[in-house]
PDB file of C-alpha atoms in Angstrom:
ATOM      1  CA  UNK J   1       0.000   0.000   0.000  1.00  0.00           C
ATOM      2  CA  UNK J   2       1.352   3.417  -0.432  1.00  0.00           C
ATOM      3  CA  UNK J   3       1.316   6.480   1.433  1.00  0.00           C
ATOM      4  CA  UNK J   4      -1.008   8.383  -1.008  1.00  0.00           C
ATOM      5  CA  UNK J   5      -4.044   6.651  -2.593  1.00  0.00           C
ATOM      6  CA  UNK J   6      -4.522   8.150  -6.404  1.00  0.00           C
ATOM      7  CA  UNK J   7      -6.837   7.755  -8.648  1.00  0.00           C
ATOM      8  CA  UNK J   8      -6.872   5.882 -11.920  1.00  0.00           C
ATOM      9  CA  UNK J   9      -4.591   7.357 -14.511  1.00  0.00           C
ATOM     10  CA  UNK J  10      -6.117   7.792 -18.073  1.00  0.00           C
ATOM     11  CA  UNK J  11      -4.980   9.444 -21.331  1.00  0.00           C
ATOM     12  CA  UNK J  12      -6.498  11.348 -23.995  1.00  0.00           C
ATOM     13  CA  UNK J  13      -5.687  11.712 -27.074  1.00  0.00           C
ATOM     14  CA  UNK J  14      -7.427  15.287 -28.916  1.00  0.00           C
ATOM     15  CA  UNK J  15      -7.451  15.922 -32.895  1.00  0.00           C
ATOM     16  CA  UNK J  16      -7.314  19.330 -33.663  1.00  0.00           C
ATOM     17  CA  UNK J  17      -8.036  20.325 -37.441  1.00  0.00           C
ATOM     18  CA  UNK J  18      -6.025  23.103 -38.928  1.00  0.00           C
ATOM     19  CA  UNK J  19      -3.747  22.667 -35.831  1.00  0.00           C
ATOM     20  CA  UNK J  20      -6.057  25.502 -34.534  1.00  0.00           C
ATOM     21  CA  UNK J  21      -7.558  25.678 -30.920  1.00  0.00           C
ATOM     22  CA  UNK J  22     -11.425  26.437 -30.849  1.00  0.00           C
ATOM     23  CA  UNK J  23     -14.266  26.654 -28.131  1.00  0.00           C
ATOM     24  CA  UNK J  24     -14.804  25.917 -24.772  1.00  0.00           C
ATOM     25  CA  UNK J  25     -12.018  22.530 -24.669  1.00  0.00           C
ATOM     26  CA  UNK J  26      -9.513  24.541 -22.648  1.00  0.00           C
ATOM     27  CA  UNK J  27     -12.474  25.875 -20.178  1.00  0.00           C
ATOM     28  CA  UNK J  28     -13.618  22.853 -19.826  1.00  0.00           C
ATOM     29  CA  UNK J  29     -10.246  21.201 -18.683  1.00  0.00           C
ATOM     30  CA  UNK J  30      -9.386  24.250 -16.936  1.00  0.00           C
ATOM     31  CA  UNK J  31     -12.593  24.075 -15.008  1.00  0.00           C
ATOM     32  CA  UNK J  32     -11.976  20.238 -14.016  1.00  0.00           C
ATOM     33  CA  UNK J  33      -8.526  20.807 -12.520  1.00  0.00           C
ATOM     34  CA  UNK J  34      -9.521  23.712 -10.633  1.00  0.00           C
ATOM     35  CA  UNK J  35     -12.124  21.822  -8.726  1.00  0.00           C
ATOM     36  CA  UNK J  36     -10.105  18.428  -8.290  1.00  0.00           C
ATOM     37  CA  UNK J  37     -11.631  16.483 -10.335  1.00  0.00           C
ATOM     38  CA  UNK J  38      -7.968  15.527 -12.261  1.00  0.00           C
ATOM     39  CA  UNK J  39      -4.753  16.372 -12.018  1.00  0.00           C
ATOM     40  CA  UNK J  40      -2.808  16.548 -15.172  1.00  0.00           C
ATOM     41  CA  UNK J  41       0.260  14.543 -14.962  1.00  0.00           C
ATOM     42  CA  UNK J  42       1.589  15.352 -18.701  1.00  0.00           C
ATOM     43  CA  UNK J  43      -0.211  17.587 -21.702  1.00  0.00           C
ATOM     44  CA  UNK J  44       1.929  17.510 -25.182  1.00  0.00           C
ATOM     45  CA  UNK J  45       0.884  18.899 -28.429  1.00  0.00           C
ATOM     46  CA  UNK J  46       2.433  18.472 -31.934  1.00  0.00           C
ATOM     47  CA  UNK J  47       0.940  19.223 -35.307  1.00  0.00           C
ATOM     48  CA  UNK J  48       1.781  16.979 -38.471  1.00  0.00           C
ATOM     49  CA  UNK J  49       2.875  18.900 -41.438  1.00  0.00           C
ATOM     50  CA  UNK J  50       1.887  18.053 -44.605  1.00  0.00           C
ATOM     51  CA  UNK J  51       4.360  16.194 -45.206  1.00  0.00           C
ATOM     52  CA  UNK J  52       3.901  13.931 -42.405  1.00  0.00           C
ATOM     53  CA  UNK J  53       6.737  15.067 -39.674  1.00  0.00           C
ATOM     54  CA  UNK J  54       5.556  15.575 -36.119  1.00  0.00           C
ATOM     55  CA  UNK J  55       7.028  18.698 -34.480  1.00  0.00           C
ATOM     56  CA  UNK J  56       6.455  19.374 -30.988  1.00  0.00           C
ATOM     57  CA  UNK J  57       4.432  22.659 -29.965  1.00  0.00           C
ATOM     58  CA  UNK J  58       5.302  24.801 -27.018  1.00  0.00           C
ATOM     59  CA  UNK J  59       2.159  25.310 -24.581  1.00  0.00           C
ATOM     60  CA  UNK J  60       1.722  29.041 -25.335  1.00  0.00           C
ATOM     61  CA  UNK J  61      -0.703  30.660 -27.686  1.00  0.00           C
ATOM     62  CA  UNK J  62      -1.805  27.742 -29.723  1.00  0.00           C
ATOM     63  CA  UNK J  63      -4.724  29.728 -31.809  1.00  0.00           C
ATOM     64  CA  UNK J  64      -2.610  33.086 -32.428  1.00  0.00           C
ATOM     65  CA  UNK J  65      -5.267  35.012 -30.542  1.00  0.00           C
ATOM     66  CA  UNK J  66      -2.499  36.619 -28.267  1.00  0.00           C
ATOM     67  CA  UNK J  67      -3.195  34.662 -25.216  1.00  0.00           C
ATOM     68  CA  UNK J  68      -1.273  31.932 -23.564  1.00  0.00           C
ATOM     69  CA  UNK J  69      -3.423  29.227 -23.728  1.00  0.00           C
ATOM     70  CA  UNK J  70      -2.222  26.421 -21.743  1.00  0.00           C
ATOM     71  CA  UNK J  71       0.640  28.041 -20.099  1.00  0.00           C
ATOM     72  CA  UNK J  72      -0.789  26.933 -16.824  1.00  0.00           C
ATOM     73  CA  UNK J  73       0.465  23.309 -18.028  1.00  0.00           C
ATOM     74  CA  UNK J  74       4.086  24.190 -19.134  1.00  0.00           C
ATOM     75  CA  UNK J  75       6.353  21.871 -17.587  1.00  0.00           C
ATOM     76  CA  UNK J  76       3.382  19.297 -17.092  1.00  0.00           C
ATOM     77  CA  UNK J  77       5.665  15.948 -16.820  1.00  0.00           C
ATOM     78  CA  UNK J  78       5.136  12.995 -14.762  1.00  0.00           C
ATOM     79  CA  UNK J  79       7.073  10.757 -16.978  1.00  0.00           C
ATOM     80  CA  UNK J  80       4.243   8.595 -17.719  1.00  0.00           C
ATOM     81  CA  UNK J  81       4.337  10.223 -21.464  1.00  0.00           C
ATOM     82  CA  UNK J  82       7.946  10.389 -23.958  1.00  0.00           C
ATOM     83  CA  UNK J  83       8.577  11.070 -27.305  1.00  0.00           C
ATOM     84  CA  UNK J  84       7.142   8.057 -28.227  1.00  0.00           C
ATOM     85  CA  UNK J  85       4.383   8.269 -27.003  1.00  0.00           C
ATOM     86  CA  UNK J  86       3.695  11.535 -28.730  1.00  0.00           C
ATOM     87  CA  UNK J  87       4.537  10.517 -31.874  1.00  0.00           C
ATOM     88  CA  UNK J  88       2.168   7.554 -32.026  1.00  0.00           C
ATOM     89  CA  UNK J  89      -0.361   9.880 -31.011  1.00  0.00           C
ATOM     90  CA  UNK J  90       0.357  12.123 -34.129  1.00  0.00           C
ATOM     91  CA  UNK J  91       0.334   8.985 -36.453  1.00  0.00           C
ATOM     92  CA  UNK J  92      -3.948   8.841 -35.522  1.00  0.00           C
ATOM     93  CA  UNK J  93      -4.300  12.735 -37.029  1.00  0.00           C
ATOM     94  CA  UNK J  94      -4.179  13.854 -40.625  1.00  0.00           C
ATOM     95  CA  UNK J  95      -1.485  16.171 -42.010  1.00  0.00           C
ATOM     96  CA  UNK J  96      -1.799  20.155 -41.401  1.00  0.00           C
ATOM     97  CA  UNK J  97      -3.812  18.930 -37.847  1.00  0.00           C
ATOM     98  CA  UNK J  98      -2.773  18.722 -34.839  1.00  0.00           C
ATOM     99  CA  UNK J  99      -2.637  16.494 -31.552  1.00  0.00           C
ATOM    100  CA  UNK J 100      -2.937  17.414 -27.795  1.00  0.00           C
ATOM    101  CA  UNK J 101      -1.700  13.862 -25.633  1.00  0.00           C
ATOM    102  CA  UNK J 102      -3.101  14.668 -22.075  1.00  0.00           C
ATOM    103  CA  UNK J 103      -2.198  12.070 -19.149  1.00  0.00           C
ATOM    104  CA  UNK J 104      -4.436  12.804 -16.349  1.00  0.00           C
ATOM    105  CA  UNK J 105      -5.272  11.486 -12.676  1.00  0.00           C
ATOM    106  CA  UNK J 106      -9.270  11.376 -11.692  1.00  0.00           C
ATOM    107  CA  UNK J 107      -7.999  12.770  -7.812  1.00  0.00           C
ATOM    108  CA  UNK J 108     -11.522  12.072  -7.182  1.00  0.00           C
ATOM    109  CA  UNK J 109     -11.256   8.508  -6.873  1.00  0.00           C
ATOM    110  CA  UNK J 110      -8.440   8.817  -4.409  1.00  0.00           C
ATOM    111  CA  UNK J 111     -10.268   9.494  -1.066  1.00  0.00           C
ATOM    112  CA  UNK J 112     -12.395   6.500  -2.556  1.00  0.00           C
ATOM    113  CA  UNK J 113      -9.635   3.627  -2.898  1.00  0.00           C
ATOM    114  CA  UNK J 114      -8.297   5.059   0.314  1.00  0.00           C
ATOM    115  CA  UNK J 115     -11.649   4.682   2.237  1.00  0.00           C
ATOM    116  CA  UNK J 116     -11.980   1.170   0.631  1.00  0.00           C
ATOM    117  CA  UNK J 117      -8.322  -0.334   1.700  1.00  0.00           C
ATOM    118  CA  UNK J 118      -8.795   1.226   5.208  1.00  0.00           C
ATOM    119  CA  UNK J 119     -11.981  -0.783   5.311  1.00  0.00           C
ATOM    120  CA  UNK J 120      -9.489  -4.113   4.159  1.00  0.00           C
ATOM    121  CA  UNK J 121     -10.517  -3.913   0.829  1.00  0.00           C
ATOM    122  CA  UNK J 122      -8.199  -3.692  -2.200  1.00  0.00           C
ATOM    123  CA  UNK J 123      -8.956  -2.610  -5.790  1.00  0.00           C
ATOM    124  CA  UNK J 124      -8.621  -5.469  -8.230  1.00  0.00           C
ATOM    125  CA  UNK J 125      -9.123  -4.428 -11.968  1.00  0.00           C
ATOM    126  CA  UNK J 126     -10.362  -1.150 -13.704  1.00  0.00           C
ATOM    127  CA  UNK J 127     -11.583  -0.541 -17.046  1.00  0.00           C
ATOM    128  CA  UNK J 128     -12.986   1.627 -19.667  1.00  0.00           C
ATOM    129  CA  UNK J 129     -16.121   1.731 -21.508  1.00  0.00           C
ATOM    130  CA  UNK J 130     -15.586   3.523 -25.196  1.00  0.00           C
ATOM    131  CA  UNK J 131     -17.833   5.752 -25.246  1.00  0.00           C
ATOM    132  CA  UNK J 132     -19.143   5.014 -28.481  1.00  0.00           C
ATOM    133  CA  UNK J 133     -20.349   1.399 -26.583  1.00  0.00           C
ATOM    134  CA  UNK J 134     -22.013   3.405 -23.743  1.00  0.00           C
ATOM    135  CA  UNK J 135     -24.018   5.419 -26.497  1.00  0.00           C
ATOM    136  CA  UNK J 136     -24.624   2.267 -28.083  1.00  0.00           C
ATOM    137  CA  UNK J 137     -26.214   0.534 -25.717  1.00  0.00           C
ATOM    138  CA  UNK J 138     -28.038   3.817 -24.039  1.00  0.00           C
ATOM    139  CA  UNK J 139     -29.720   4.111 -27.729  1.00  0.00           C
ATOM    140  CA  UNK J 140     -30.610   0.813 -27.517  1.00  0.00           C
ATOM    141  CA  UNK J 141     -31.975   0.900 -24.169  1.00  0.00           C
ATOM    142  CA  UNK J 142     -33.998   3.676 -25.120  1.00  0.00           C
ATOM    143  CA  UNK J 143     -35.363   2.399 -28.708  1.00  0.00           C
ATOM    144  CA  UNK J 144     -36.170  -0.567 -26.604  1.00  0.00           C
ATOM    145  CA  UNK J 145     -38.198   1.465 -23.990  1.00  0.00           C
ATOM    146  CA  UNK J 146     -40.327   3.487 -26.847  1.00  0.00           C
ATOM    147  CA  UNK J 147     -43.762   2.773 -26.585  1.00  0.00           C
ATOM    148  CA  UNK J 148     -45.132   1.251 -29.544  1.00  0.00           C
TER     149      UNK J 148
END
């Protein structure tokens, strides 16, 4: 057992088309780490070129609109996430786009697992669900609970 409980680690992995940053994404993530919800471990960005070569992308003013867009992250490295990583992540996106690579901790499962192994139990196995499943089977669920 450790000495701090986390949560489960996931990843993301973001298209962005014309290597351009739009809406409320950054908000949104923004929003999420500023009431605990995650902890970002490591955030990366490279665009493709047209020609296929990845090149990395400092965390600064991704959509040219003058402000620093995910400066808060700079220097966001756990070591979970390398070159590597990155670069298979850029193989998924067409040329000319662009891919953020976010590692991230759900902190609000840690008071959870820690509750549960001071109670003598012990997590066994997580998961994931796509979500395209989960829609899936909630259309499903639905069609199946139309009346007639």
């Amino acid at each position: 057992m450790t000495t701090q409980d986390v949560g489960p680690i996931d990843y993301l992995a973001v298209e962005f088309p014309g290597a351009r940053l739009r809406g409320k994404g950054l908000a949104a993530l923004l929003d999420l780490v500023e009431r605990g919800i995650i902890r970002i471990l490591d955030l990366r960005v490279a665009t493709v070129t047209e020609s296929g070569d990845v090149m990395g992308v400092a965390l600064t003013d991704l959509d040219d609109d003058g402000e620093l867009d995910l400066a808060v992250f700079e220097g966001a490295r756990s070591g979970l996430l390398d070159d590597d990583d990155l670069a298979e992540s850029a193989r998924l996106v067409a040329p000319g786009n662009a891919v953020g690579l976010i590692v991230y901790e759900n902190t609000w499962a840690g008071p959870f697992v820690t509750a549960m192994r001071e109670a003598g139990a012990e997590m066994v196995a997580s998961g994931r669900i796509p979500a395209d499943d989960v829609v899936a089977a909630l259309e499903t669920l639905e069609a199946s609970e139309a009346p007639a």
